[in-house]
Coordinates of C-alpha atoms in Angstrom, one line a residue:
X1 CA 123.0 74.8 86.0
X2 CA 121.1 71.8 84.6
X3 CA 119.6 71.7 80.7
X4 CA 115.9 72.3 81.6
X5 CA 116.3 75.8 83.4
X6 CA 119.1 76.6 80.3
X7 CA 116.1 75.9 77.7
X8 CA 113.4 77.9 79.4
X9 CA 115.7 80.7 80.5
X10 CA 117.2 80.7 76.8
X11 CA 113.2 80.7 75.5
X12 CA 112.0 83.8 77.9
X13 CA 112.5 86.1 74.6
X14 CA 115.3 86.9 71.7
X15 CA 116.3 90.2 72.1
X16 CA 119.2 91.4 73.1
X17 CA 120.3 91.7 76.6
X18 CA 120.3 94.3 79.1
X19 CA 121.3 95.5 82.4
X20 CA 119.1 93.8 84.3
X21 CA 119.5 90.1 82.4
X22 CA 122.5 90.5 83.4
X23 CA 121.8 90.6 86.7
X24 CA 119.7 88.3 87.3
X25 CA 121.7 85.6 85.0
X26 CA 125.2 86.0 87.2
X27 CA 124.3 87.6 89.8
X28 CA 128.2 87.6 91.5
X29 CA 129.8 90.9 91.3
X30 CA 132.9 93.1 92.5
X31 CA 133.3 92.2 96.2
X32 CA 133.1 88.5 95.1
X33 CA 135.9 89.1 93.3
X34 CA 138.1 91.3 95.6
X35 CA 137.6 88.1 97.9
X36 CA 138.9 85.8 95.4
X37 CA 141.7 88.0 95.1
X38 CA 142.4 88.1 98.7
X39 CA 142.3 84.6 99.1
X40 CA 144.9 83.6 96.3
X41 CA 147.1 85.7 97.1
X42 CA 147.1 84.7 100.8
X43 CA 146.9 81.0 99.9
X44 CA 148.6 80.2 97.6
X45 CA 152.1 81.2 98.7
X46 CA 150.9 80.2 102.2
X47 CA 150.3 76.5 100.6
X48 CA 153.4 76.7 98.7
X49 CA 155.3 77.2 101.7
X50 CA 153.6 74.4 103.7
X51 CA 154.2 71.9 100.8
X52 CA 158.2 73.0 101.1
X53 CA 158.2 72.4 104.6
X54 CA 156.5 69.4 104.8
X55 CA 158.5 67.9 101.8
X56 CA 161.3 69.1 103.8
X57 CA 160.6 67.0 106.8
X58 CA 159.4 63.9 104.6
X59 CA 162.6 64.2 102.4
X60 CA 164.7 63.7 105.7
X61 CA 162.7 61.3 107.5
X62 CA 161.0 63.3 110.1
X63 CA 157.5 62.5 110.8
X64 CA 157.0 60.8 107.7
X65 CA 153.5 59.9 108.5
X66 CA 152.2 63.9 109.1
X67 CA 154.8 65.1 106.4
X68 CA 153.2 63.2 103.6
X69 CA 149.7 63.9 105.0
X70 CA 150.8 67.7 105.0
X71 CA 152.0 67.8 101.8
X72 CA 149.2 65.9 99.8
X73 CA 146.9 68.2 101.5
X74 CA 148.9 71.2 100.6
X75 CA 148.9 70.7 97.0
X76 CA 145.2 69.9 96.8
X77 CA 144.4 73.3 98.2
X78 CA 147.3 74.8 96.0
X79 CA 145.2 73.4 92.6
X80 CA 142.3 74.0 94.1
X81 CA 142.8 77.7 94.5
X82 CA 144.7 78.1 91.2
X83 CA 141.1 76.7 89.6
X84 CA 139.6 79.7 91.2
X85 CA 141.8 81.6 89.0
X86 CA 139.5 81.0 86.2
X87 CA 136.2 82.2 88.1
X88 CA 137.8 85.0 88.8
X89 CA 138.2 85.4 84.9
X90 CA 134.9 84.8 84.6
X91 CA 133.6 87.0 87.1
X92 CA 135.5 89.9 85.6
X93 CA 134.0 89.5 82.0
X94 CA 130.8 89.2 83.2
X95 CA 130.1 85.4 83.1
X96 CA 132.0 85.4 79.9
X97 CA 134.2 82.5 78.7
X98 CA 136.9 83.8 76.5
X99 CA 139.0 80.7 76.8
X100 CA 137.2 78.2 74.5
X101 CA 135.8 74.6 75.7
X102 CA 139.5 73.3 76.2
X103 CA 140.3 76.0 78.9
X104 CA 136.8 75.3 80.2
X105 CA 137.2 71.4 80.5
X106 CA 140.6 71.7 82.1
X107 CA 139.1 74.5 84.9
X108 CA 136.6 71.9 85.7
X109 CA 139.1 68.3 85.8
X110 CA 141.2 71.2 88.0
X111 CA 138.4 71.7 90.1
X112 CA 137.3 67.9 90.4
X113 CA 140.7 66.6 91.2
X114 CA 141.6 69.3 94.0
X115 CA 138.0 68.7 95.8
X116 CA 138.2 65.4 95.3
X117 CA 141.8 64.7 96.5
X118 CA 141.1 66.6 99.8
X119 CA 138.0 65.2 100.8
X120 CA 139.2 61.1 100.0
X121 CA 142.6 62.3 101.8
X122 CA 140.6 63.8 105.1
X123 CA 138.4 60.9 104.6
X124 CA 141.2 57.9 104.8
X125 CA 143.0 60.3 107.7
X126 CA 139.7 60.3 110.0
X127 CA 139.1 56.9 109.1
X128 CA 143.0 55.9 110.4
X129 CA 142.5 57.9 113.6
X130 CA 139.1 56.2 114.1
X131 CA 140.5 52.9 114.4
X132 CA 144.0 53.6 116.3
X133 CA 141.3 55.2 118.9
X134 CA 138.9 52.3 118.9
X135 CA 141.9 49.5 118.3
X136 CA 144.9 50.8 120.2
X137 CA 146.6 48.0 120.8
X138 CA 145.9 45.7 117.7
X139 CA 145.9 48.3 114.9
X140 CA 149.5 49.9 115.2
X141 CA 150.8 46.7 115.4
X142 CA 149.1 46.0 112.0
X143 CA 148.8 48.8 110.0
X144 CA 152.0 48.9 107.4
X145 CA 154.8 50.7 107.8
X146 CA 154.3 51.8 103.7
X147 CA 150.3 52.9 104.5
X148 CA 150.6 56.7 104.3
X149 CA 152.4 56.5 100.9
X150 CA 150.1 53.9 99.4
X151 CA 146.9 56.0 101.0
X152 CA 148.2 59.2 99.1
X153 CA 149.1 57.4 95.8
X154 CA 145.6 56.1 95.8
X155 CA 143.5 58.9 97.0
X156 CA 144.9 60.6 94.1
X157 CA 145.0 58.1 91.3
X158 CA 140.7 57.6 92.6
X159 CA 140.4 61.4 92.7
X160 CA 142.0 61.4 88.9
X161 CA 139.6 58.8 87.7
X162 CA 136.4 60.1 89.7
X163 CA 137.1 63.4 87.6
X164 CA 136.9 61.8 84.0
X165 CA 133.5 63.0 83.2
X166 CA 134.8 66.7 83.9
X167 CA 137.2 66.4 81.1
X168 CA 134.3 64.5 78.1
X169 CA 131.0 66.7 79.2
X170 CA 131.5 70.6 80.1
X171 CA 132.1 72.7 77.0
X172 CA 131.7 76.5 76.1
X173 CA 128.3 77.5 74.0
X174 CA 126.4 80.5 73.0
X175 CA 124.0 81.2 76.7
X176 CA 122.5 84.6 75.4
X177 CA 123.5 86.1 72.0
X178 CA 127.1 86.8 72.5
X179 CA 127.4 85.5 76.0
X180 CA 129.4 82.6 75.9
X181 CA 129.2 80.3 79.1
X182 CA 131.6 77.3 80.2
X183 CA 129.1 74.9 82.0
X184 CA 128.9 70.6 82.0
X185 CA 125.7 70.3 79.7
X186 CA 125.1 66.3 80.5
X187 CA 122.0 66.3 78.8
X188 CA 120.3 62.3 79.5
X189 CA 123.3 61.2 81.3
X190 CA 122.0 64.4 83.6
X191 CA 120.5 62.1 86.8
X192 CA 123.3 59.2 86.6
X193 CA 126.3 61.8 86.4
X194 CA 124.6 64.5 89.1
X195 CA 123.9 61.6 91.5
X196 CA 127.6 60.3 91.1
X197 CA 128.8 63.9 91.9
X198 CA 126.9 64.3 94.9
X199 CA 126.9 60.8 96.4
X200 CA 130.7 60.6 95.6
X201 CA 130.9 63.9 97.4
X202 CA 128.8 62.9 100.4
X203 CA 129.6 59.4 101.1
X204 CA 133.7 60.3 102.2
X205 CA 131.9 63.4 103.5
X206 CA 129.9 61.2 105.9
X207 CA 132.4 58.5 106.7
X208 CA 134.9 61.7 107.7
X209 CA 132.5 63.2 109.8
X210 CA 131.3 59.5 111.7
X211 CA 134.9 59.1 112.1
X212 CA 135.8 62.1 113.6
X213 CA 133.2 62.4 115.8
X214 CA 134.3 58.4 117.3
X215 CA 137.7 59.5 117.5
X216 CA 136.5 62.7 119.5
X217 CA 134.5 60.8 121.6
X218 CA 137.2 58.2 122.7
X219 CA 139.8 61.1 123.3
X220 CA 137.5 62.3 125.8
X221 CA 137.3 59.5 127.7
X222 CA 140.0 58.0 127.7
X223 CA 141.9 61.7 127.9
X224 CA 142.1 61.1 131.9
X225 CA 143.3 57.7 132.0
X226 CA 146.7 57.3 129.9
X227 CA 149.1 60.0 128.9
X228 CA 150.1 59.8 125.2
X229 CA 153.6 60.3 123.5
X230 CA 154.2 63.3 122.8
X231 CA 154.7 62.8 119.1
X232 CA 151.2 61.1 119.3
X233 CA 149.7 64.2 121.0
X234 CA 151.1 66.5 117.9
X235 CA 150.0 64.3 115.3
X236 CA 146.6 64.3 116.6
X237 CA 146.4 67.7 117.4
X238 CA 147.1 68.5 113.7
X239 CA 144.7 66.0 112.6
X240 CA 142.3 67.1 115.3
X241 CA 142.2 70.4 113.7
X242 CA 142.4 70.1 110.3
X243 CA 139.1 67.7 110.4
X244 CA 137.3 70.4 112.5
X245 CA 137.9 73.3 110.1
X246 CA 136.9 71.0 107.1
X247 CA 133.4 69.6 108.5
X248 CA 132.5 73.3 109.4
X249 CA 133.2 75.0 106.6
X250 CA 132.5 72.5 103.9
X251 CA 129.5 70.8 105.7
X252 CA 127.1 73.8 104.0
X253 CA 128.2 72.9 100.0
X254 CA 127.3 68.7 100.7
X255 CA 123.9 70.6 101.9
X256 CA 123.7 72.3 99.0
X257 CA 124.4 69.3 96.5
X258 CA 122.0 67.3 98.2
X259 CA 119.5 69.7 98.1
X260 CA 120.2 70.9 94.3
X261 CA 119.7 67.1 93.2
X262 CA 116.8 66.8 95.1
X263 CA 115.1 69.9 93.0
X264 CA 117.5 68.8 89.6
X265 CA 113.6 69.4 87.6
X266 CA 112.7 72.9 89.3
X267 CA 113.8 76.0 87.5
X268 CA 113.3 78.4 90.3
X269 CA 114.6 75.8 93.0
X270 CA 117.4 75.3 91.2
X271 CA 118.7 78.3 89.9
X272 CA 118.2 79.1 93.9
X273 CA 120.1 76.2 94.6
X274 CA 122.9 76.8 92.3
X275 CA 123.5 80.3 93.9
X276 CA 124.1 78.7 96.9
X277 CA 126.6 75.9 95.4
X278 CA 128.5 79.3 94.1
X279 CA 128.8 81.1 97.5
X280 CA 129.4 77.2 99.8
X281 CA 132.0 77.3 97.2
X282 CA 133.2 80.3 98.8
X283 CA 133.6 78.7 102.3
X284 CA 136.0 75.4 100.4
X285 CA 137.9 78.3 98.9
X286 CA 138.3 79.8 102.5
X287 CA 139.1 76.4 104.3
X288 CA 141.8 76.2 101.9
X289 CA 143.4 79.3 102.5
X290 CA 143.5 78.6 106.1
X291 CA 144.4 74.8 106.3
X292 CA 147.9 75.6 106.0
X293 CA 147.7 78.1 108.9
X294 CA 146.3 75.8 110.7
X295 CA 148.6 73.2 110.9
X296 CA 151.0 75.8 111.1
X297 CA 149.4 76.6 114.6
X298 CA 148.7 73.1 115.9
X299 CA 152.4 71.3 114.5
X300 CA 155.4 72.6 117.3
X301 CA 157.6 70.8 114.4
X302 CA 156.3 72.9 111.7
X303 CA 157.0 76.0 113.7
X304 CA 160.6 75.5 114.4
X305 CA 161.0 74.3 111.1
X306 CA 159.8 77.7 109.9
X307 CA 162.0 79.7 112.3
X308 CA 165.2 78.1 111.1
X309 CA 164.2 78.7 107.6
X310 CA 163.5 82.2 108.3
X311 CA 166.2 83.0 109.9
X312 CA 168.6 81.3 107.5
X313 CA 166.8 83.5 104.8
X314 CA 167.1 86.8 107.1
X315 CA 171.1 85.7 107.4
X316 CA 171.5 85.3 103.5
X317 CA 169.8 88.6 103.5
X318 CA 171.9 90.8 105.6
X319 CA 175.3 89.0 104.6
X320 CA 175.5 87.7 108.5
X321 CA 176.7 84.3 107.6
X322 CA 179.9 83.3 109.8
X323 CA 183.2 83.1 108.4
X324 CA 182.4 84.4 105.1
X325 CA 185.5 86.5 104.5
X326 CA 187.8 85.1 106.8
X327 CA 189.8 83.2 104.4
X328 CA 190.8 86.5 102.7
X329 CA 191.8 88.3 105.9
X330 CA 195.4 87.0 106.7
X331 CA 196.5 88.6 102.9
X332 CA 194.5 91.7 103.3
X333 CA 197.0 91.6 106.7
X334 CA 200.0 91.3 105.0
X335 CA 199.8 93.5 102.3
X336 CA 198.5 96.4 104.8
X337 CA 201.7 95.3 107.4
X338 CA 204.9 95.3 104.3
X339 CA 204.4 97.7 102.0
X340 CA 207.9 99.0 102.2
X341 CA 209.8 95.8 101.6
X342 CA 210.4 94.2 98.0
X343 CA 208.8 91.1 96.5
X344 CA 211.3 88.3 97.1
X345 CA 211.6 89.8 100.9
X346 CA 208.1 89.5 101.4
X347 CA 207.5 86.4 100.0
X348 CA 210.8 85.0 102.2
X349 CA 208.8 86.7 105.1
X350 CA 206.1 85.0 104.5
X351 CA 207.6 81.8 105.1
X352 CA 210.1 82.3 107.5
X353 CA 209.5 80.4 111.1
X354 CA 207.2 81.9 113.2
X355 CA 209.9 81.9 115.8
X356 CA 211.6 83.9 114.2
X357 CA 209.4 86.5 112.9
X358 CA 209.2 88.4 116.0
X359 CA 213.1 89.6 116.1
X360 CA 212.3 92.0 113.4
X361 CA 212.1 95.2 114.7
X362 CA 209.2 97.4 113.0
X363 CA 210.9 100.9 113.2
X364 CA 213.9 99.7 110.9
X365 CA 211.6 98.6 108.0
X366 CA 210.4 101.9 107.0
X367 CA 213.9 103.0 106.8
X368 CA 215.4 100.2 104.7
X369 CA 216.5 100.8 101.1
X370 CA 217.0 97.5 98.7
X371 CA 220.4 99.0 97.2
X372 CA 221.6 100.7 100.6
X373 CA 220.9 97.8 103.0
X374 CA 224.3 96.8 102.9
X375 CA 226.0 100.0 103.5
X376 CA 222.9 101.6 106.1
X377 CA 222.9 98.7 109.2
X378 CA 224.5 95.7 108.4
X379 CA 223.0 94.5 111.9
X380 CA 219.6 94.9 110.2
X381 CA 220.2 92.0 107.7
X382 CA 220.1 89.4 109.4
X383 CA 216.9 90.3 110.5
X384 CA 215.0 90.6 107.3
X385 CA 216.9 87.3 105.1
X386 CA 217.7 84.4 108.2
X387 CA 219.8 82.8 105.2
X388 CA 222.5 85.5 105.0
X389 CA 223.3 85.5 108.9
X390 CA 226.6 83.0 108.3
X391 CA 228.3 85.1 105.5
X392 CA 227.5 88.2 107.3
X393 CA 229.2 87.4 110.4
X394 CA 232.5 86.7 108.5
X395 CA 232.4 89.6 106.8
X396 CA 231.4 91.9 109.9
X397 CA 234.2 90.3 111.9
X398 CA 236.9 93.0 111.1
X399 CA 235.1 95.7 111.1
X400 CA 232.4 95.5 114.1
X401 CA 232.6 97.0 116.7
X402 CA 232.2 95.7 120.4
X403 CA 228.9 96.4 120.6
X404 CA 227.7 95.3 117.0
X405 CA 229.2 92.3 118.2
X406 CA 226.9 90.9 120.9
X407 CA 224.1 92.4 119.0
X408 CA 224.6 89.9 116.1
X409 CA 225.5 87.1 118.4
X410 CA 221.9 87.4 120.0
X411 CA 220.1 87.9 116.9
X412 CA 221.5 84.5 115.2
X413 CA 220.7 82.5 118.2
X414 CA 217.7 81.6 117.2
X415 CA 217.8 80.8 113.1
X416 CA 221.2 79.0 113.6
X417 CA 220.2 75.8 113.5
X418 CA 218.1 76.2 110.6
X419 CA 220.9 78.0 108.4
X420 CA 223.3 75.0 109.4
X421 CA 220.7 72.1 108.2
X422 CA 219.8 73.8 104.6
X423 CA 222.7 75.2 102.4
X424 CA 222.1 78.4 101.0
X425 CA 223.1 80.0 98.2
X426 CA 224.9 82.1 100.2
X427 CA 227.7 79.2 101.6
X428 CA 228.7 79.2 98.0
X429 CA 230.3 82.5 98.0
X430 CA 232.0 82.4 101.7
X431 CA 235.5 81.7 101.1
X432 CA 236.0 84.6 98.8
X433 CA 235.8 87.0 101.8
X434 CA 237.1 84.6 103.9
X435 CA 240.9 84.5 101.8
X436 CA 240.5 88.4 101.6
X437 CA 239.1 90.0 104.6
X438 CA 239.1 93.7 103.9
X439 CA 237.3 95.9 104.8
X440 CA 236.2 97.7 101.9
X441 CA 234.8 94.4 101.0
X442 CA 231.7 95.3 102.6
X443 CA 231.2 98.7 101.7
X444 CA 231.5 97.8 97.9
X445 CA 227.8 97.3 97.1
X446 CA 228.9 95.7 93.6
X447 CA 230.0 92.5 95.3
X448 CA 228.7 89.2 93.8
X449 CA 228.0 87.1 97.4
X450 CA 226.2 90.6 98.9
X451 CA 224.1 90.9 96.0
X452 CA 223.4 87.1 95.1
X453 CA 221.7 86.7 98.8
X454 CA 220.3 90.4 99.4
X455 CA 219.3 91.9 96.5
X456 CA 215.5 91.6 95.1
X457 CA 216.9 91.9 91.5
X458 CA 219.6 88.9 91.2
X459 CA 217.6 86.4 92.8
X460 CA 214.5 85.0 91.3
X461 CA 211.1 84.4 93.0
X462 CA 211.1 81.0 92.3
X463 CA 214.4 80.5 94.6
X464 CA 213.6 82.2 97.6
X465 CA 211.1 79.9 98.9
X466 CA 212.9 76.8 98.4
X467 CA 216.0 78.6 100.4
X468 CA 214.5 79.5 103.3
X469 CA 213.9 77.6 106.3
X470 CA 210.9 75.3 106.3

C-alpha cells in the first residue's frame, strides 16, 4: 500500500479502533489462512522431495540439463512458500507485526528472491526452447555444454541483486494506534522503485509467454513431420508443462501490478488494487505447491526414481533387506546341533574336513561322556577326534573283536591320509602301548597317551586347531 492512501487512511480520525476498522483495513480472514496452511504443508515437503530427487539425478549425471532446471525451480518454490510463513503470522494477529523491521525486511528479500528466481529461471527455459524449436540444427550444435549451470548461477545472483531494495526500504511502524504494520514505505523513490518492480516483473513475464507460445506453435507443426528422441520428448514435456501452469496461474498478479501502478495516486483504486495483488498472490502460492507435482506427472525418470526410493524406504521399514542375518546363521547352527559335546571337541569339529564330518553318527553323541569315552565304545573315538585313529588301533588290536575290527578299518579309511601327513600329539605316546600290550591298558582311564589326545581338560584350546587336519 503506497504513502498517500497510508496518510489519508491514517488522517480519517484518532480514536481508537474498532471492529469494523478492522475490517475494512485487512480485510483477509480465517479461511485465508486454513489455505495457507494447506498449502505449506503440502508443498513444502512435496518441494523438498523434488529438490532430493532432482539433486539425486544431477549428482550422478543423469539428465543433467532437466535435473538442474528441477532443482533450481524446486528451491525457489521451497523459499517462496516458507515466506508465506510470515503472512500467515500476520494474518493470525490480525495484520499485526510482532517481529520488528528486521524480521519484516528479511520476509520481503524472501519474497523478492523466490519470485524473482522463478520467473528469470522459466524465463531463460522458454527462451532455450524457443530457439532449439526455431534453430534446430544450428543451436544444439552451439549452445555450451556448461549453459544450464551458468543460466542457474545467474538467474539467481540477478534475482539476489533485483531484491536489494527489499532489504534498505520496508520497515515496521505504528499503522493505527497499536497496530504495527510491516510494509515498503518508499516515499519519493515511490514511482522509480514501483515501476522497477512491475516492469522487472512483466518484462521476463512477457518474453516467457512470446516464447512459449513460438515453441508451441512450431511443435505443432512440425509434430507430424519428424519423430523426436525420446529423451527430447520428456524434457519437453516437462518443460511444456511447467510453462503452462505458470502463465495461467501467475498471468492475473502481472495484471494486477500493471494495473496497481497505473492507479499508484488513487486511494480507492488502489487499496482495490492491492486486495487483488493479496489474493493473485494466492494463485503464485498455488502454482508453487503444484509445480513439483507436475513434473512429477510429466518426467517417466522422476517417477521411477521415486518408486525405487520408496521402496528402498518401505524395505528399511519392514527389516526386508536381503541377507541381513545370514552371516550369523551358520553359529546359531552349530551351537543348536552340539550341545552335548565339550569345547575343545567342538571347536576340533568345527574344523575337521568336510569329508569327514559325515561318518559321525548322531545317535552316539547324546550318549558320550568326556571321562567314560574310553571305557563306553572305543569304536566311537575315532569318530569324534580323526587325530587319535593311529594310537587307537594299536591299542584295540588285542582286545577287538572280529567285528570291531572291520568296523575301525572302514571308519579310518577316509582320515588316513591326513593323520599320516600331520604328527599329532598323539604319535608321541605310541610306543608305550606298543612295548606293553595289555589289556588293562585300555580300560585304565588314568593313562597319560588316552587322556593327552581325548580328554577336554589336558589339552588346551589353543592346540586343538593347530592338530587337526587342515
Amino acid at each position: 500500500m503506497d504513502t498517500t492512501m497510508e496518510a489519508d487512511l491514517g488522517a480519517t480520525g484518532h480514536r481508537p479502533r474498532t471492529e469494523l476498522d478492522d475490517e475494512d483495513s485487512y480485510p483477509q480472514g480465517g479461511w485465508d489462512t486454513v489455505f495457507l496452511v494447506a498449502l505449506l504443508l503440502l508443498g513444502l515437503p512435496a518441494n523438498g522431495l523434488m529438490a532430493w530427487l532432482a539433486g539425486s539425478q544431477a549428482r550422478h549425471g543423469a539428465g543433467t540439463r532437466l535435473a538442474l532446471l528441477l532443482l533450481s525451480l524446486a528451491l525457489s518454490d521451497f523459499l517462496f512458500l516458507a515466506a508465506a510463513a510470515f503472512q500467515i503470522l500476520e494474518i493470525r494477529h490480525g495484520g499485526h507485526w510482532p517481529l520488528g523491521t528486521a524480521a519484516c525486511r528479511f520476509y520481503y528479500f524472501l519474497w523478492g528472491v523466490s519470485y524473482s528466481s522463478g520467473l528469470f529461471l522459466l524465463a531463460a527455459l522458454s527462451l532455450d526452447r524457443c530457439l532449439l524449436a526455431l534453430c534446430p540444427h544450428w543451436y544444439p550444435g552451439h549452445r555450451p555444454v556448461r549453459l544450464p549451470l551458468w543460466v542457474c548461477a545467474g538467474v539467481w545472483v540477478l534475482a539476489t541483486l533485483f531484491s536489494v531494495p527489499w532489504l534498505v526500504f520496508p520497515e515496521a511502524a505504528v499503522w493505527w494506534y497499536d497496530l504495527v504494520i510491516c510494509l515498503d514505505f518508499w516515499d519519493s523513490e515511490e514511482l522509480s522503485l514501483r515501476m522497477l518492480e512491475v516492469l522487472g516483473g512483466f518484462l521476463p513475464f512477457l518474453l516467457l509467454l512470446v516464447c512459449h507460445v513460438l515453441t508451441q506453435a512450431t511443435a505443432c507443426r512440425t509434430c507430424h513431420r519428424q519423430q523426436q528422441p525420446a529423451a527430447c520428448r520428456g524434457f519437453a514435456r516437462v518443460a511444456r508443462t511447467i510453462l503452462s501452469a505458470y502463465v495461467v496461474l501467475r498471468l492475473p498478479y502481472q495484471l494486477a501490478q500493471l494495473l496497481y501502478l497505473a492507479f499508484l495516486w488513487d486511494v480507492y483504486s488502489g487499496y482495490l488494487l492491492w486486495e487483488a495483488l493479496v489474493y493473485s498472490d494466492y494463485l503464485i502460492l498455488l502454482n508453487s505447491c503444484l509445480s513439483p507435482f507436475l513434473c512429477l506427472m510429466a518426467s517417466a525418470d522422476l517417477r521411477t526414481l521415486l518408486r525405487s526410493v520408496l521402496s528402498s524406504f518401505a524395505a528399511a521399514l519392514c527389516e526386508e533387506r536381503p541377507g541381513s542375518f545370514t552371516p550369523t546363521e551358520p553359529q546359531t547352527q552349530l551351537d543348536s546341533e552340539g550341545p552335548t559335546l565339550p569345547e575343545p571337541m567342538a571347536e576340533a569339529q568345527s574344523q575337521m574336513d568336510p569329508v569327514a564330518q559325515p561318518q559321525v553318527n548322531p545317535t552316539l553323541q547324546p550318549r558320550s561322556d568326556p571321562t567314560a569315552q574310553p571305557q563306553l565304545n572305543p569304536t566311537a573315538q575315532p569318530q569324534s577326534d580323526p587325530t587319535a585313529q593311529p594310537q587307537l588301533n594299536l591299542m584295540a588290536q588285542p582286545q577287538s573283536d572280529s567285528v570291531a575290527q572291520p568296523q575301525a578299518d572302514t571308519n579310518v579309511q577316509t582320515p588316513a591320509p591326513a593323520a599320516s601327513s600331520v604328527p599329532s600329539p598323539c604319535d608321541e605316546a605310541s610306543p608305550t602301548p606298543s612295548s606293553h600290550p595289555t589289556p588293562g591298558a585300555l580300560e585304565d582311564p588314568a593313562t597319560p597317551p588316552a587322556s593327552e589326545g581325548e580328554s577336554p581338560s589336558s589339552t588346551p584350546p589353543e592346540a586343538a586347531p593347530g592338530a587337526g587336519p587342515t
